[in-house]
Coordinates of C-alpha atoms and ligand atoms in Angstrom, one line a residue:
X1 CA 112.6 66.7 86.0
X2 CA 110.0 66.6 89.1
X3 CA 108.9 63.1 89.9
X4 CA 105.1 63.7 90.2
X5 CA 103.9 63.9 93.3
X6 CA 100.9 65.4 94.5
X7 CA 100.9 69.3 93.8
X8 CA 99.4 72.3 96.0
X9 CA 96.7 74.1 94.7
X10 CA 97.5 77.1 96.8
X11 CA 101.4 78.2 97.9
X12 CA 102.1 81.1 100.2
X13 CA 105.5 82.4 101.2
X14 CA 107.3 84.8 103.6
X15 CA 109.5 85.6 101.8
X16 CA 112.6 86.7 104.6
X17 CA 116.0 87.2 104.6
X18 CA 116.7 90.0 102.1
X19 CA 118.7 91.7 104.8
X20 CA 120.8 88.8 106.2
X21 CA 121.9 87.9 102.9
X22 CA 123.0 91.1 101.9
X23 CA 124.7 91.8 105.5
X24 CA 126.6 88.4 104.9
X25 CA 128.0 89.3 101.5
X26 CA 128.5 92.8 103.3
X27 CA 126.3 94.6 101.0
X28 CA 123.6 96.9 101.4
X29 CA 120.2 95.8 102.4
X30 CA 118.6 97.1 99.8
X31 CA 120.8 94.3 97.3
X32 CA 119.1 91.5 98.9
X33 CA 115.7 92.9 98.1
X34 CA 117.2 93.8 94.6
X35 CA 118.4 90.0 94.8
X36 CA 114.7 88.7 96.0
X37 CA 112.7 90.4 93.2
X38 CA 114.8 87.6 90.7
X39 CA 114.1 84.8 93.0
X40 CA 110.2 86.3 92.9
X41 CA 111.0 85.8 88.9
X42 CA 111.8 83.0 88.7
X43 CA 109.4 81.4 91.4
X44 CA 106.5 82.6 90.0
X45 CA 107.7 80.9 86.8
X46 CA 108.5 78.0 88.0
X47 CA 105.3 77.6 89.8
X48 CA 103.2 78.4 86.8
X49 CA 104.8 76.1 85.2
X50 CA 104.0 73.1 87.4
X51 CA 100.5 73.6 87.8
X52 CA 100.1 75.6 91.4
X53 CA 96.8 77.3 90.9
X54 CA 97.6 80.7 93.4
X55 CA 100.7 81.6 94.9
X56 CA 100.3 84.1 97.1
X57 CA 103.6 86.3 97.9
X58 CA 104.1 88.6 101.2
X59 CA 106.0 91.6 99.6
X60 CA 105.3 94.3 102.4
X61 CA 103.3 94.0 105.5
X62 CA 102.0 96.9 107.5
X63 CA 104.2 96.4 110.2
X64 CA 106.9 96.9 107.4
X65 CA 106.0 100.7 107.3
X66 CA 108.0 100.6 111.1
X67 CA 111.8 100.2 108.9
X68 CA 113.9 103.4 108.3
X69 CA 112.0 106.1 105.3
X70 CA 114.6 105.1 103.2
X71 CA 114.6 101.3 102.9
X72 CA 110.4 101.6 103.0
X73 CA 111.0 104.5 99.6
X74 CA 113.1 102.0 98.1
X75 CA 111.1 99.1 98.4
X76 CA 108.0 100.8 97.1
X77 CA 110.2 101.7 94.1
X78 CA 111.7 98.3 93.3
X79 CA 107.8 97.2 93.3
X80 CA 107.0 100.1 90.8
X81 CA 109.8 98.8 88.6
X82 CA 109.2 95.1 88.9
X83 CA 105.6 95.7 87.7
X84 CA 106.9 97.5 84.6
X85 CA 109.2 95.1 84.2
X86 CA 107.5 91.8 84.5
X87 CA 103.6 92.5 83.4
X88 CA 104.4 92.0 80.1
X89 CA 105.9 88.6 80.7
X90 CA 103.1 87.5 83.7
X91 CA 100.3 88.8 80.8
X92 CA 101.7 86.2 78.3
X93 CA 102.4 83.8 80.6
X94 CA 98.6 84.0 81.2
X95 CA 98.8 85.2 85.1
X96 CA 96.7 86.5 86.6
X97 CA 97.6 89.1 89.1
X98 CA 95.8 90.2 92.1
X99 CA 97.3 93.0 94.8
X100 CA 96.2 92.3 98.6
X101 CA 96.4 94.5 101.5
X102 CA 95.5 98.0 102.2
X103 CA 96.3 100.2 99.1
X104 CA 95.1 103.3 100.6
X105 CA 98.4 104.1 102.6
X106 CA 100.4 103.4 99.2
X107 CA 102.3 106.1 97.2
X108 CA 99.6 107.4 94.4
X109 CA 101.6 106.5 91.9
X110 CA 102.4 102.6 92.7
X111 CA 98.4 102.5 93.2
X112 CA 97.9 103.2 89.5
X113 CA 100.1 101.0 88.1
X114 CA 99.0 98.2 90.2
X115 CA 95.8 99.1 88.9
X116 CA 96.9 99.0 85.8
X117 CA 98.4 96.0 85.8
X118 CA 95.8 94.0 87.8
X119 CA 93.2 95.0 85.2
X120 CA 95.6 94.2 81.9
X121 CA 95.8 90.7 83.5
X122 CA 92.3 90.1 85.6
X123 CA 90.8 88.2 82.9
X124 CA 93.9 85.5 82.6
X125 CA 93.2 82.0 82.7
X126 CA 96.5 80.5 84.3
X127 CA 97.8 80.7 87.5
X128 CA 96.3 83.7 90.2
X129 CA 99.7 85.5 91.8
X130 CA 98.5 87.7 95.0
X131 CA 101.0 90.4 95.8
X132 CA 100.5 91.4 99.6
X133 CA 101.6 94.7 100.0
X134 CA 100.7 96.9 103.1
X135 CA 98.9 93.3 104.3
X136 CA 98.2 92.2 107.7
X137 CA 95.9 89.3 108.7
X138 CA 94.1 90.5 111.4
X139 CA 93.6 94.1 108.8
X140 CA 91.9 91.7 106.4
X141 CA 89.6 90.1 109.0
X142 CA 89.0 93.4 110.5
X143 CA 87.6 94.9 106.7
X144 CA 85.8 91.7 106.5
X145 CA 83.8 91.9 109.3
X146 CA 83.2 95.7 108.6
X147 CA 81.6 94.3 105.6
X148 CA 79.6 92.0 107.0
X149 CA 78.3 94.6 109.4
X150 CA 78.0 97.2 106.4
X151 CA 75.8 95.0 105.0
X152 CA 73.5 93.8 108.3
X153 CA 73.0 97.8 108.5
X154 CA 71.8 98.2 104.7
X155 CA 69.4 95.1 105.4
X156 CA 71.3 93.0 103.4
X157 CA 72.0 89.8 105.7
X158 CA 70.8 89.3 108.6
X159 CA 73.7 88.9 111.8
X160 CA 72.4 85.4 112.1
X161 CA 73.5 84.5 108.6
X162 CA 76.6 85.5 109.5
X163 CA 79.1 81.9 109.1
X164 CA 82.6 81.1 108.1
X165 CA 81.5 81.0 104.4
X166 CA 80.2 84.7 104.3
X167 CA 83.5 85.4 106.1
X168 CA 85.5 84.0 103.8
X169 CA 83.5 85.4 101.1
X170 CA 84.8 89.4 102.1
X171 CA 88.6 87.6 102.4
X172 CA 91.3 89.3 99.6
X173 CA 91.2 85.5 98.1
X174 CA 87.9 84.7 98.2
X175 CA 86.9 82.6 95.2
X176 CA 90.7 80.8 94.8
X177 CA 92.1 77.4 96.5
X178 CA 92.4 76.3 99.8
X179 CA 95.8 77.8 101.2
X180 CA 97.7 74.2 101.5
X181 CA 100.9 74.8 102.4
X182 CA 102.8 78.3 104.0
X183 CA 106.8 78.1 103.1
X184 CA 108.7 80.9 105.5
X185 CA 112.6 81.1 104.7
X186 CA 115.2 82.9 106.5
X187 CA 115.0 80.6 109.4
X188 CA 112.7 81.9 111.2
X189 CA 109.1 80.1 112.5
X190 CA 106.7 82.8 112.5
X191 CA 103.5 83.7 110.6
X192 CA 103.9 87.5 111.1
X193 CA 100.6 88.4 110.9
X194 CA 100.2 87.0 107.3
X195 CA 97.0 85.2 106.0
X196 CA 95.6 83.8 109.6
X197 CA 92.4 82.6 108.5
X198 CA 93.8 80.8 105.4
X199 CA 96.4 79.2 106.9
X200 CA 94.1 77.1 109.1
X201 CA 94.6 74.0 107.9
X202 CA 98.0 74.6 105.8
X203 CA 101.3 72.8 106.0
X204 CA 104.0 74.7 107.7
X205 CA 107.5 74.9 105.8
X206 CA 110.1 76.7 107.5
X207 CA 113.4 77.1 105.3
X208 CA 116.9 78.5 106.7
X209 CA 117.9 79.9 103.2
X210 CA 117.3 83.4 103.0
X211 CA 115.2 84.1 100.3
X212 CA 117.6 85.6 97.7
X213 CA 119.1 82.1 97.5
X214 CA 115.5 79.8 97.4
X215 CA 115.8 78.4 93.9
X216 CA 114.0 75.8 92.4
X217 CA 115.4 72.6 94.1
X218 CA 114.5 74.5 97.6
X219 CA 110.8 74.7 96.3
X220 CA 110.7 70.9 95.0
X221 CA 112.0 70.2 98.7
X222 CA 109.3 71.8 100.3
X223 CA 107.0 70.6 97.6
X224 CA 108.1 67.2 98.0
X225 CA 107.6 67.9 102.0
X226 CA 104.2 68.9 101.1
X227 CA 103.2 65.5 99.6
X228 CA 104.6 63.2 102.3
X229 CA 102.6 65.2 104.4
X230 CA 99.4 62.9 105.8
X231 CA 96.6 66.2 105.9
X232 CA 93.4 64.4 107.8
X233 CA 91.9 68.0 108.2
X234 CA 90.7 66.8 111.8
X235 CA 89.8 63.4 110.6
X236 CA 91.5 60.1 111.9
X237 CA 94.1 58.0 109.7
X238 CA 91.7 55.4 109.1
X239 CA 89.2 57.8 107.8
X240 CA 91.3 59.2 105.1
X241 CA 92.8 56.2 104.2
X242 CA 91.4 53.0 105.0
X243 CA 92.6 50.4 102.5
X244 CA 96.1 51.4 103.6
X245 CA 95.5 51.1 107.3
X246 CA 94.1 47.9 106.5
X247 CA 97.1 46.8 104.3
X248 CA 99.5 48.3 107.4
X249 CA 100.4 51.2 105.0
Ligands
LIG1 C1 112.1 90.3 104.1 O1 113.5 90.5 104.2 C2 111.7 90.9 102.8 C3 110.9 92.0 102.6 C4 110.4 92.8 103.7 C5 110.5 92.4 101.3 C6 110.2 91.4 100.3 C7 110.3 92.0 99.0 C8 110.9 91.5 97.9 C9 111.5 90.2 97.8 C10 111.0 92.4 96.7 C11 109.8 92.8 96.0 C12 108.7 91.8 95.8 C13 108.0 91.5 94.6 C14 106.7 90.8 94.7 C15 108.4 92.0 93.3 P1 114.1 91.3 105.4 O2 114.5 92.6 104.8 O3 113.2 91.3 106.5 O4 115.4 90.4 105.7 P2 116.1 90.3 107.1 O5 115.1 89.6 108.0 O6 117.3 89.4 106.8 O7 116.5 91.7 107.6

């Protein structure tokens, strides 16, 4: 049983190392993805379960389209299947699912169902999973400020109104939680182009497992990181936490 300890609202993860751990059991790449989709399972269960409010997974980013036809095909059909698969189980677990990214480069096909699927669950109380598929960071903040613009032209807003707020407001997760802490695994310490704005002021978890292996203990770890962490957001110790400066804590 977790001890309790204080719990993100909002957890994001690359998840890396498919490849590696499928090279290292000399298997085919494509296992370790096969392998990742029941570590997505059972993270996204575990994580309901304990109260995170979003969790917000980086399934394909648009520099992803750059690996051979054949691994790209295949990825786009283990998504297809793990959306037939799992909606029935995210819908009753009371998930709410949301895709992010740009769907207009997607297969026709995988469009619908995520369509499909997002509206079955869009009016599901419990915990908000975002899918990033064909995501990149600075394509989100790109669209966002196209927005923005779009809407100076139709006399909308005015440029001058233009703050971080309004920005935020065009963002894929506008509306959820503060992103508090970004777990990578696979060793390496990169943010690959994945929710730059949002990860602002998150914690930084880098994990050496590859991600076919992160289980439930590696997630307490890094949650367990997560609340040792001091976050002053800017601020000095003695503003977040005066009585315990005082008392030498
Ligand atoms: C990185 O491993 C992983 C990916 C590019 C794909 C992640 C996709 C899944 C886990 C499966 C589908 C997801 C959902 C949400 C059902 P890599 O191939 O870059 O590994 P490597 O760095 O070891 O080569």
């Amino acid at each position: 049983m977790r001890e309790k300890l204080q719990t993100p609202r909002h957890v994001a993860i690359i998840m890396d190392g498919n490849g590696r751990w499928a090279k290292s059991r000399r298997k085919p790449r494509f296992s370790g993805h096969k392998q990742g989709v029941k570590t997505v399972r059972r993270t996204v269960e575990y994580a309901a379960s304990i109260g995170i409010e979003s969790l917000t997974l980086y399934a394909f980013s648009s520099e992803n389209w750059g690996r051979p036809e054949a691994e790209v095909k295949l990825l786009f059909e283990l998504l297809s299947l793990s959306i037939s698969e799992q909606l029935a189980d995210l819908h009753k677990n009371n998930i709410m699912l949301n895709v992010i990214g740009d769907q207009t480069a997607l297969p026709g096909r995988l469009v619908k169902k995520i369509v499909r699927a997002v509206d079955l669950t869009q009016h599901n109380t419990g915990m908000k999973l975002n899918i990033a598929l064909n995501y990149g960071a600075r394509w989100e903040l790109a669209s966002a400020a196209k927005e923005l613009a779009l809407g100076c032209v139709r006399g909308e807003i005015k440029p001058e109104q233009i703050d971080e707020a309004r920005l935020e407001g065009c963002l894929s997760t506008a509306g959820q939680a503060e992103l508090d802490l970004l777990i990578r695994t696979g060793g390496e310490h990169r943010l690959s182009n994945f929710l730059l704005w949002q990860a602002a002021y998150a914690e930084l978890y880098f994990s050496d497992t590859y991600w076919p292996d992160f289980n439930e203990a590696e997630l307490d770890e890094a949650l367990s990181w997560f609340a040792s962490r001091k976050r002053r957001f800017g601020k000095t110790d003695e503003q977040i936490s005066p009585q315990a400066i005082k008392a030498g804590g």
